[in-house]
Coordinates of C-alpha atoms in Angstrom, one line a residue:
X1 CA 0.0 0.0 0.0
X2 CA 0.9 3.8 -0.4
X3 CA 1.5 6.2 2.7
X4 CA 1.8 9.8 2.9
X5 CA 3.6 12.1 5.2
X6 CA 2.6 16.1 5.5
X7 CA 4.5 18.6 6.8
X8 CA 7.8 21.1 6.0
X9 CA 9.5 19.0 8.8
X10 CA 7.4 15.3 9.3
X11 CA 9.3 13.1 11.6
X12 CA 10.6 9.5 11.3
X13 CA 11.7 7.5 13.9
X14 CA 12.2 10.4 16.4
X15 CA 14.1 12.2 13.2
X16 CA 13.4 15.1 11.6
X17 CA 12.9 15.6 7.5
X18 CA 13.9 18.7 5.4
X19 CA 14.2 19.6 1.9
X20 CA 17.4 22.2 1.4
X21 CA 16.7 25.1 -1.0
X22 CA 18.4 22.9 -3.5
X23 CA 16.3 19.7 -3.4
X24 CA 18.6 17.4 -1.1
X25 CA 16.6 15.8 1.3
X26 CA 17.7 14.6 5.0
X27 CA 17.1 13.8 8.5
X28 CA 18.5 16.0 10.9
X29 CA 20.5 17.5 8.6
X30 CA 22.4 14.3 7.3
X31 CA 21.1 11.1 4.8
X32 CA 19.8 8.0 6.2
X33 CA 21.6 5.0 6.7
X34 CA 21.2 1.2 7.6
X35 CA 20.6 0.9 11.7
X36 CA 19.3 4.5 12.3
X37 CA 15.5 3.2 12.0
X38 CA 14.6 5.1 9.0
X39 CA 14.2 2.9 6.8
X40 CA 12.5 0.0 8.8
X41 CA 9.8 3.1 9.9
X42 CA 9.1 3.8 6.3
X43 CA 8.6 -0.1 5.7
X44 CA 6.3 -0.4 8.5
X45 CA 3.9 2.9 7.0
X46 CA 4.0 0.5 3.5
X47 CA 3.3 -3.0 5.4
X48 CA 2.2 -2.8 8.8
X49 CA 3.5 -6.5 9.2
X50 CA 7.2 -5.3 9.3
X51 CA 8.5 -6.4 12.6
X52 CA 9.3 -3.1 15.1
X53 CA 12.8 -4.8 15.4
X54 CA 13.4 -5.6 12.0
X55 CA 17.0 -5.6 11.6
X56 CA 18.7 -3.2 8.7
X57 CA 21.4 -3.9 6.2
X58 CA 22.8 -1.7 3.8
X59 CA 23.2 -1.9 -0.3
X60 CA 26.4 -0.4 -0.7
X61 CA 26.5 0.1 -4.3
X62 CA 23.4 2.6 -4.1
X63 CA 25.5 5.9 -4.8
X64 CA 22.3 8.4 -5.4
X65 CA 19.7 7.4 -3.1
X66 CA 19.7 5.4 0.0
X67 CA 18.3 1.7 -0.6
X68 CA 18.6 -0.9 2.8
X69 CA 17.3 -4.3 3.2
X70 CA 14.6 -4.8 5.8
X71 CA 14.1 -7.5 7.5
X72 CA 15.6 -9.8 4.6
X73 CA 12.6 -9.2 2.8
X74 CA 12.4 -5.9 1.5
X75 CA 14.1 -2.9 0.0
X76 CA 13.4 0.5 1.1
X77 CA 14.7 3.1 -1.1
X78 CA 15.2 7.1 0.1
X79 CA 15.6 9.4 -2.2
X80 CA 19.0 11.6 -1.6
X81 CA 17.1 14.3 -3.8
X82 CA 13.2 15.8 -4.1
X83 CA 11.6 14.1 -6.6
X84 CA 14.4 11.8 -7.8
X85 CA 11.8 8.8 -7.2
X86 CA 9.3 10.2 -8.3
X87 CA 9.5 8.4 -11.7
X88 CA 10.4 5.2 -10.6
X89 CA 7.4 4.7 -8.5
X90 CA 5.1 5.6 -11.4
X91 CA 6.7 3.1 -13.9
X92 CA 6.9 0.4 -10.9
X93 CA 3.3 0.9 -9.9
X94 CA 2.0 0.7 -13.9
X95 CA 4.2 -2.8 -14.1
X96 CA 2.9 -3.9 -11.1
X97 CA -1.0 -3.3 -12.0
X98 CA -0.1 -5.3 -15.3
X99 CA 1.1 -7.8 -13.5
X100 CA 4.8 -7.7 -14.6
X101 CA 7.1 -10.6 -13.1
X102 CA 10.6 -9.3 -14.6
X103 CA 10.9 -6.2 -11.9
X104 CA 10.9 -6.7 -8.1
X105 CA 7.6 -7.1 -6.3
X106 CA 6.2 -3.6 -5.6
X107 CA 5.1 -3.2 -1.9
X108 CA 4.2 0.6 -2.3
X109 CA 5.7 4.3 -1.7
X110 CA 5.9 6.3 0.9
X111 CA 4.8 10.1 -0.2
X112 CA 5.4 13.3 1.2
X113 CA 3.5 16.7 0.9
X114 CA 5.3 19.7 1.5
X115 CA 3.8 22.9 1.7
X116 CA 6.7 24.4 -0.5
X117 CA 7.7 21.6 -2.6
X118 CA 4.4 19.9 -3.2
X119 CA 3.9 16.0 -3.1
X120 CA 7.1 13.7 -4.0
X121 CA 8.2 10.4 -3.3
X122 CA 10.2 10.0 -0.2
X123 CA 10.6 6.2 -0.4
X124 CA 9.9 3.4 -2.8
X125 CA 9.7 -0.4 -1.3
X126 CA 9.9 -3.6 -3.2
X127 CA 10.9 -7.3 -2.6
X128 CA 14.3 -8.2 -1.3
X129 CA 15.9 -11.1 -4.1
X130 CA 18.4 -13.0 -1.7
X131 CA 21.8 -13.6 -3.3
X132 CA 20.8 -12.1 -6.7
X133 CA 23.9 -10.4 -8.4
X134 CA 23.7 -7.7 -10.9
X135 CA 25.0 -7.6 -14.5
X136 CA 28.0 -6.4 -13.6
X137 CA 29.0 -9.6 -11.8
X138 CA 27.4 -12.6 -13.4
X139 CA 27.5 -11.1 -17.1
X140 CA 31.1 -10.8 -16.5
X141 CA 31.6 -14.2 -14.9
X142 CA 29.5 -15.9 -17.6
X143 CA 31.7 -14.2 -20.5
X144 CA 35.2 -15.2 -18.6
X145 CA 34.2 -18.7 -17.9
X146 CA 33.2 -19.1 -21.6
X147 CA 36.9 -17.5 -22.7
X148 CA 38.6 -19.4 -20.0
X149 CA 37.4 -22.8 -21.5
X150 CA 35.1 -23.9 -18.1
X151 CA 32.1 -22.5 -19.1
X152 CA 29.0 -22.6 -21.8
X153 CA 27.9 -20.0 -24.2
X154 CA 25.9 -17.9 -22.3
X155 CA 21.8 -18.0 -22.8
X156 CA 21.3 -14.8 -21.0
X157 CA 21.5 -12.5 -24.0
X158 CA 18.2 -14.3 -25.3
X159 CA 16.5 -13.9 -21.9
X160 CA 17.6 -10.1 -21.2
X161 CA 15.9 -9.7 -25.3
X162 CA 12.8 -11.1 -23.9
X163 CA 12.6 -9.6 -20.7
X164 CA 12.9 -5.8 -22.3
X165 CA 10.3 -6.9 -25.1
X166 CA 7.7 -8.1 -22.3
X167 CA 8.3 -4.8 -20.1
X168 CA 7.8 -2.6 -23.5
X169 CA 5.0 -4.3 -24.6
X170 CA 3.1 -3.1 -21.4
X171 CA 5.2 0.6 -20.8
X172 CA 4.2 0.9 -24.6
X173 CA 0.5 -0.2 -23.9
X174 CA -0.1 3.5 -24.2
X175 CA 2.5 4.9 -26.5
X176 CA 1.8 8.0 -28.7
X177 CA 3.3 9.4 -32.0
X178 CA 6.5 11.2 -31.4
X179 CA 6.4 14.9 -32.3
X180 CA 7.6 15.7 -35.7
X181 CA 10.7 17.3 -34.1
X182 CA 11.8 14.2 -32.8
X183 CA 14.1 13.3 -35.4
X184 CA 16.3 16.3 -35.5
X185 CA 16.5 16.5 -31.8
X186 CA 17.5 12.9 -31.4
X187 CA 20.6 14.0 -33.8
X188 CA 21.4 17.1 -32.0
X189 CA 20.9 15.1 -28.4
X190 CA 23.7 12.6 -30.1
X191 CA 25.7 15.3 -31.2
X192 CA 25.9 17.2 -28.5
X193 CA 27.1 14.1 -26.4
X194 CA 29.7 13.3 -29.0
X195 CA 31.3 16.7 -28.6
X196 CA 31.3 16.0 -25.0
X197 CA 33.3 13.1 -25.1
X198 CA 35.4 14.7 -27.6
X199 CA 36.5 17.7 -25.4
X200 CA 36.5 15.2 -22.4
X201 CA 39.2 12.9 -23.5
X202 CA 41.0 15.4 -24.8
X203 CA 41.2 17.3 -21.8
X204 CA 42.3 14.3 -20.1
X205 CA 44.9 13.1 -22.6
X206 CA 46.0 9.7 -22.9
X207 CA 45.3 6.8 -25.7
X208 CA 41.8 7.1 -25.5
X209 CA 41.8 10.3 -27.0
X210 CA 43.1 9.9 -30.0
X211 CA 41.4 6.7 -30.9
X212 CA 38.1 8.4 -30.4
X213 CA 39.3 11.3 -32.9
X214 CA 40.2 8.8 -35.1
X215 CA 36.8 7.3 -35.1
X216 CA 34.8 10.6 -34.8
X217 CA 33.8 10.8 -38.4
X218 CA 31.9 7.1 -38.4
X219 CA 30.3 7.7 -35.5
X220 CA 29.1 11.2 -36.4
X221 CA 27.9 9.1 -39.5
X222 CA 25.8 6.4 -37.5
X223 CA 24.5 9.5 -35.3
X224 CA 23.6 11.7 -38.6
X225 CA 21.1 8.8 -39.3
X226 CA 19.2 9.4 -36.5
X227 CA 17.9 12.9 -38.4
X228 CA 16.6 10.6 -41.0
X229 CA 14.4 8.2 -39.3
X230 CA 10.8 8.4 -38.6
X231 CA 9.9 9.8 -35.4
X232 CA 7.6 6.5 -34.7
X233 CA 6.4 6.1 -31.2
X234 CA 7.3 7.4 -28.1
X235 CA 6.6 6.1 -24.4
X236 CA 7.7 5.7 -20.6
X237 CA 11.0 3.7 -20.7
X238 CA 13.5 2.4 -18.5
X239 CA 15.7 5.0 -19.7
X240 CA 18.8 3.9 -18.2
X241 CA 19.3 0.1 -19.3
X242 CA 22.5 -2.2 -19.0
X243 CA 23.3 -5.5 -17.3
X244 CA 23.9 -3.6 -14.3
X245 CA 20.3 -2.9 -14.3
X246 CA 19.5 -6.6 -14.3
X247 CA 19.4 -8.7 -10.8
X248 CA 19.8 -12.6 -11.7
X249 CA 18.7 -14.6 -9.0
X250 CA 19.7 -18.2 -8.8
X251 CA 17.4 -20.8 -9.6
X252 CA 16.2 -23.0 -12.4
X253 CA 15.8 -21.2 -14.8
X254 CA 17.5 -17.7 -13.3
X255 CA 15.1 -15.2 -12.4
X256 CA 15.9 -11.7 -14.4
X257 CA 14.9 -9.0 -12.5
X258 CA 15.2 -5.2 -14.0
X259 CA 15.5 -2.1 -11.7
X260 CA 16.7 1.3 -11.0
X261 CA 13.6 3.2 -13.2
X262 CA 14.9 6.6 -12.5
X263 CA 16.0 7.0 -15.7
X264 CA 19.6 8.9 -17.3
X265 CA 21.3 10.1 -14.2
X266 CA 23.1 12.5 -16.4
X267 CA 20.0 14.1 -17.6
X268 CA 18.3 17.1 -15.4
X269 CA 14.9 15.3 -13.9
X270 CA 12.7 17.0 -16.4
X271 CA 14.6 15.4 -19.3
X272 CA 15.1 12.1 -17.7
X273 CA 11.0 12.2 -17.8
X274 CA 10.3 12.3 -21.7
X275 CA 9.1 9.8 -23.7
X276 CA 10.9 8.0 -26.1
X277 CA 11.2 5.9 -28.6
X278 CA 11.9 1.8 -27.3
X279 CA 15.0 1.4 -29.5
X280 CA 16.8 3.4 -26.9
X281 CA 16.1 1.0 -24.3
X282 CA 17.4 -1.3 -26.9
X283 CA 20.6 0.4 -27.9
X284 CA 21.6 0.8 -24.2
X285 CA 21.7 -2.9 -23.5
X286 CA 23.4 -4.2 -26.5
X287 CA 26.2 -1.3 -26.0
X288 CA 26.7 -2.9 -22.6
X289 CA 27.1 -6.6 -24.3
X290 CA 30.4 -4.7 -25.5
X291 CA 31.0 -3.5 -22.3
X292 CA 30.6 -7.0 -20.5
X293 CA 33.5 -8.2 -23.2
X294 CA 35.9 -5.1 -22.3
X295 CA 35.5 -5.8 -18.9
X296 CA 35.9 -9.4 -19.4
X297 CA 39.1 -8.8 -21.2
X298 CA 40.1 -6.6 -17.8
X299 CA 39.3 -9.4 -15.7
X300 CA 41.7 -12.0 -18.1
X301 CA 44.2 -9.4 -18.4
X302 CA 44.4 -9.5 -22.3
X303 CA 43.2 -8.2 -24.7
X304 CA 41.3 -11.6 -26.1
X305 CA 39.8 -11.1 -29.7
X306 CA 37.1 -14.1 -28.6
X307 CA 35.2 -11.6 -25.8
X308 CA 34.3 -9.6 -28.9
X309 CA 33.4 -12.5 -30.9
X310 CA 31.1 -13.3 -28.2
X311 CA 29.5 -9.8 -28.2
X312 CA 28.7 -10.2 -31.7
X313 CA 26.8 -12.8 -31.0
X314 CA 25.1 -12.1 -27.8
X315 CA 24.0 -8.6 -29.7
X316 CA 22.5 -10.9 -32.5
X317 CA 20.8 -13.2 -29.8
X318 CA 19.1 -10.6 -28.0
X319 CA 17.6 -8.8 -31.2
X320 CA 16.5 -12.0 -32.3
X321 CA 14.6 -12.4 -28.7
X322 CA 13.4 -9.1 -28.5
X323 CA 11.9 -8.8 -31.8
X324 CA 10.4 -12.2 -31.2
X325 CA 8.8 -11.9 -28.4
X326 CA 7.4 -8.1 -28.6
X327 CA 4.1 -8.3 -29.3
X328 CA 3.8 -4.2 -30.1
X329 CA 6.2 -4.4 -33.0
X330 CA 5.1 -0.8 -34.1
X331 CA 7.2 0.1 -30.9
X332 CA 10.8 -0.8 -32.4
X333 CA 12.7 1.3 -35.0
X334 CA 16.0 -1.0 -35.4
X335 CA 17.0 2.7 -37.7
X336 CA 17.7 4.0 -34.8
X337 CA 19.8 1.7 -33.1
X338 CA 23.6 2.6 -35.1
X339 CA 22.8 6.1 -33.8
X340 CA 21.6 5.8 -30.5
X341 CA 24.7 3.4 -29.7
X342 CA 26.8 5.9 -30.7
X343 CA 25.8 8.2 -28.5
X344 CA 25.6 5.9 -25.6
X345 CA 28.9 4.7 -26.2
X346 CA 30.0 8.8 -26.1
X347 CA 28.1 9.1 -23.0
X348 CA 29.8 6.5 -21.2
X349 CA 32.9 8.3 -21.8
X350 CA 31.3 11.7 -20.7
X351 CA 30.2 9.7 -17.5
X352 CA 33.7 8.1 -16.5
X353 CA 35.2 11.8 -17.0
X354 CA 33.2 12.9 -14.7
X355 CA 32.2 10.4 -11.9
X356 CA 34.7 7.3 -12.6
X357 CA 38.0 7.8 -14.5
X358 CA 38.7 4.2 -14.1
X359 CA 35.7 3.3 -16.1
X360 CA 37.1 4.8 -19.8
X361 CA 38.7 1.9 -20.9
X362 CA 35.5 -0.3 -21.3
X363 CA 33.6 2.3 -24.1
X364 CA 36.8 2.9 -25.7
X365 CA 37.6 -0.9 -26.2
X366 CA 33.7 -0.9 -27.7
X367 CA 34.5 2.0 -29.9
X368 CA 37.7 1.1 -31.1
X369 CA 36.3 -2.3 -31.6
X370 CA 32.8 -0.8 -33.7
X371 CA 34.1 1.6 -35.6
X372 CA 36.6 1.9 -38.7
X373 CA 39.8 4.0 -37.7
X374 CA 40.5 6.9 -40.0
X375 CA 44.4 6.9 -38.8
X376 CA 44.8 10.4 -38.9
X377 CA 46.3 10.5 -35.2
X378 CA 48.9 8.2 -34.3
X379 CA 47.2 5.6 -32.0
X380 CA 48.2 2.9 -29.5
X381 CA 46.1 -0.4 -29.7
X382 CA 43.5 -0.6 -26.9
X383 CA 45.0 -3.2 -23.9
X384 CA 43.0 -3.6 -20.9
X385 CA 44.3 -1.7 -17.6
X386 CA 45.5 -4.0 -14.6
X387 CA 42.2 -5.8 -12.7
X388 CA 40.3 -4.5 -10.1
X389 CA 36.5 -4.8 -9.5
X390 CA 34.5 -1.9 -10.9
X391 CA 30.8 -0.8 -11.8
X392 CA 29.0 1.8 -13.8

């Protein structure tokens, strides 16, 4: 069920909340975290059967919210920012009336009115998956074990295909014709995050640099398409999609559980909100197929031309799944999918320049993989950097 707190300053367990002028909601002046209460308090306003003693434990790879396990049965996510939920509770809410199996049972939201702000979601709560992993992990195990000889091609490329087809077909239940602008925009969107990664690599120097300037021209190619396609239908999508976004719980079969529906973190709210068209769900995913084999290759500590060989594949796979099983077919433009990888890929650079440095190496192996070299700057070939665990 749904709950709603009132108030400029409505209290949980004994604490006090605020919004800051900027949006940055705390309690008492700090963010919640496992064992203070919080959390467990805002579980017990969704389902009153929540023990009073329910013990907390903390996710520690939630960087821009607060999310803690409650009572080994649930999640309770806080939002670090007004309104940063406020999507994700709307998309997990629909998929839960249309009785969707492929995200994390929905227990409700807690909501809060301020006489300022207006209403937002303070916290969402869904089911706790013991032991499941994200992308991250097992994609990245499955690839190594299959270059290391020990392990079987992997079938999850079909199944993540699938999933995304099943969640479109009900997001897309009510999908409307994209505005006429669409097209251009999409371009100029792309664009504009090329230039980005441009100027970012080159501010930070190094190898990657100039084997993105060498590939510059094809990829501005690929994202010049995008200005050509029909606009085609636009709808509520995940927004922010990658294996990372995808819990795989153990079992037989796995269970493939998507998440984290807050859309682009490096969009500003209003932009992570707009309707889209489903091949950029699409396009996100395969790109990180190339990023599983670049981290893979990290893992090995080669550069191993088979991780690639294995993307190729696994790309092809989860087309062929998704496109099978998507019952809207009107939904998916596979002319937009060259250009919308392209800027992804660009994006991902833009993101590690920013937030995690470490993280370049795994969109430029992709790139200099994808795209045709024009050899106008000197380059090195793309190795992989010395192990050590990482996540987007």
């Amino acid at each position: 069920m749904n709950s709603l707190l009132r108030g400029e300053r409505p209290e949980i367990a004994g604490r006090a909340l605020s919004v800051a002028p900027g949006g940055e909601v705390a309690l008492d002046g700090s963010r919640p975290a496992a064992g203070d209460g919080i959390a467990r308090e805002l579980a017990r306003l969704v389902d009153p059967s929540v023990p009073a003693d329910a013990a907390e434990r903390a996710i520690a790879v939630d960087q821009t919210n607060t999310s803690v396990i409650v009572g080994e049965r649930l999640v309770v996510k806080v939002v670090g920012r007004w309104a940063a939920a406020d999507r994700a509770a709307h998309l997990l809410e629909r998929l839960a009336e249309a009785g969707s199996t492929d995200v994390a049972g929905y227990a409700g939201r807690v909501d809060w009115r301020h006489p300022s702000f207006g209403t937002s979601t303070l916290a969402i709560v869904t089911e706790y998956l013991p032991g499941a992993q994200d992308g991250w992990d097992w994609a990245v195990d499955d690839v190594v074990a299959l270059l290391a000889g020990t392990g079987s091609e992997p079938d999850f490329p079909a199944a993540l295909g699938a999933t995304v087809a099943r969640l479109h077909d009900m997001l897309g239940a009510d999908a409307v014709a994209a505005p006429a602008p669409a097209p251009a925009e999409r371009a100029e969107r792309a664009r504009t995050a090329l230039d980005a990664a441009l100027e970012a690599t080159r501010r930070s120097g190094g190898p990657t640099a100039a084997r993105l300037a060498n590939r510059a021209e094809a990829l501005r190619r690929d994202i010049r398409s995008l200005g050509a396609a029909a606009p085609g239908l636009a709808f509520d999508l995940h927004g922010d999609l990658h294996v990372g976004q995808v819990l795989r719980s153990t079992g037989t079969p796995p269970r493939y559980t998507v998440i984290d529906f807050d859309g682009d973190p490096q969009l500003e709210a209003a932009e992570r909100g707009r309707t889209d068209a489903a091949a950029r769900d699409v396009a996100h995913l395969l790109v990180s197929l190339d990023l599983v084999a670049a981290v893979a290759q990290k893992r090995i500590g080669r550069v191993e031309p088979a991780a690639f060989a294995w993307a190729d594949r696994a790309r092809r796979s989860l087309l062929d799944a998704y496109r099978a099983t998507l019952v809207r077919g009107e939904l998916f433009d596979p002319a937009l999918l060259p250009g919308l990888e392209g800027e992804q890929l660009a994006a991902e650079l833009t993101y590690a320049d920013r937030y995690l440095p470490r993280w370049a190496y795994a969109p430029d192996a992709a790139i200099t993989h994808r795209y045709p070299s024009t050899d106008e700057l000197p380059e090195d070939p793309w190795t992989p950097p010395p192990f050590e665990p990482t996540s987007t």
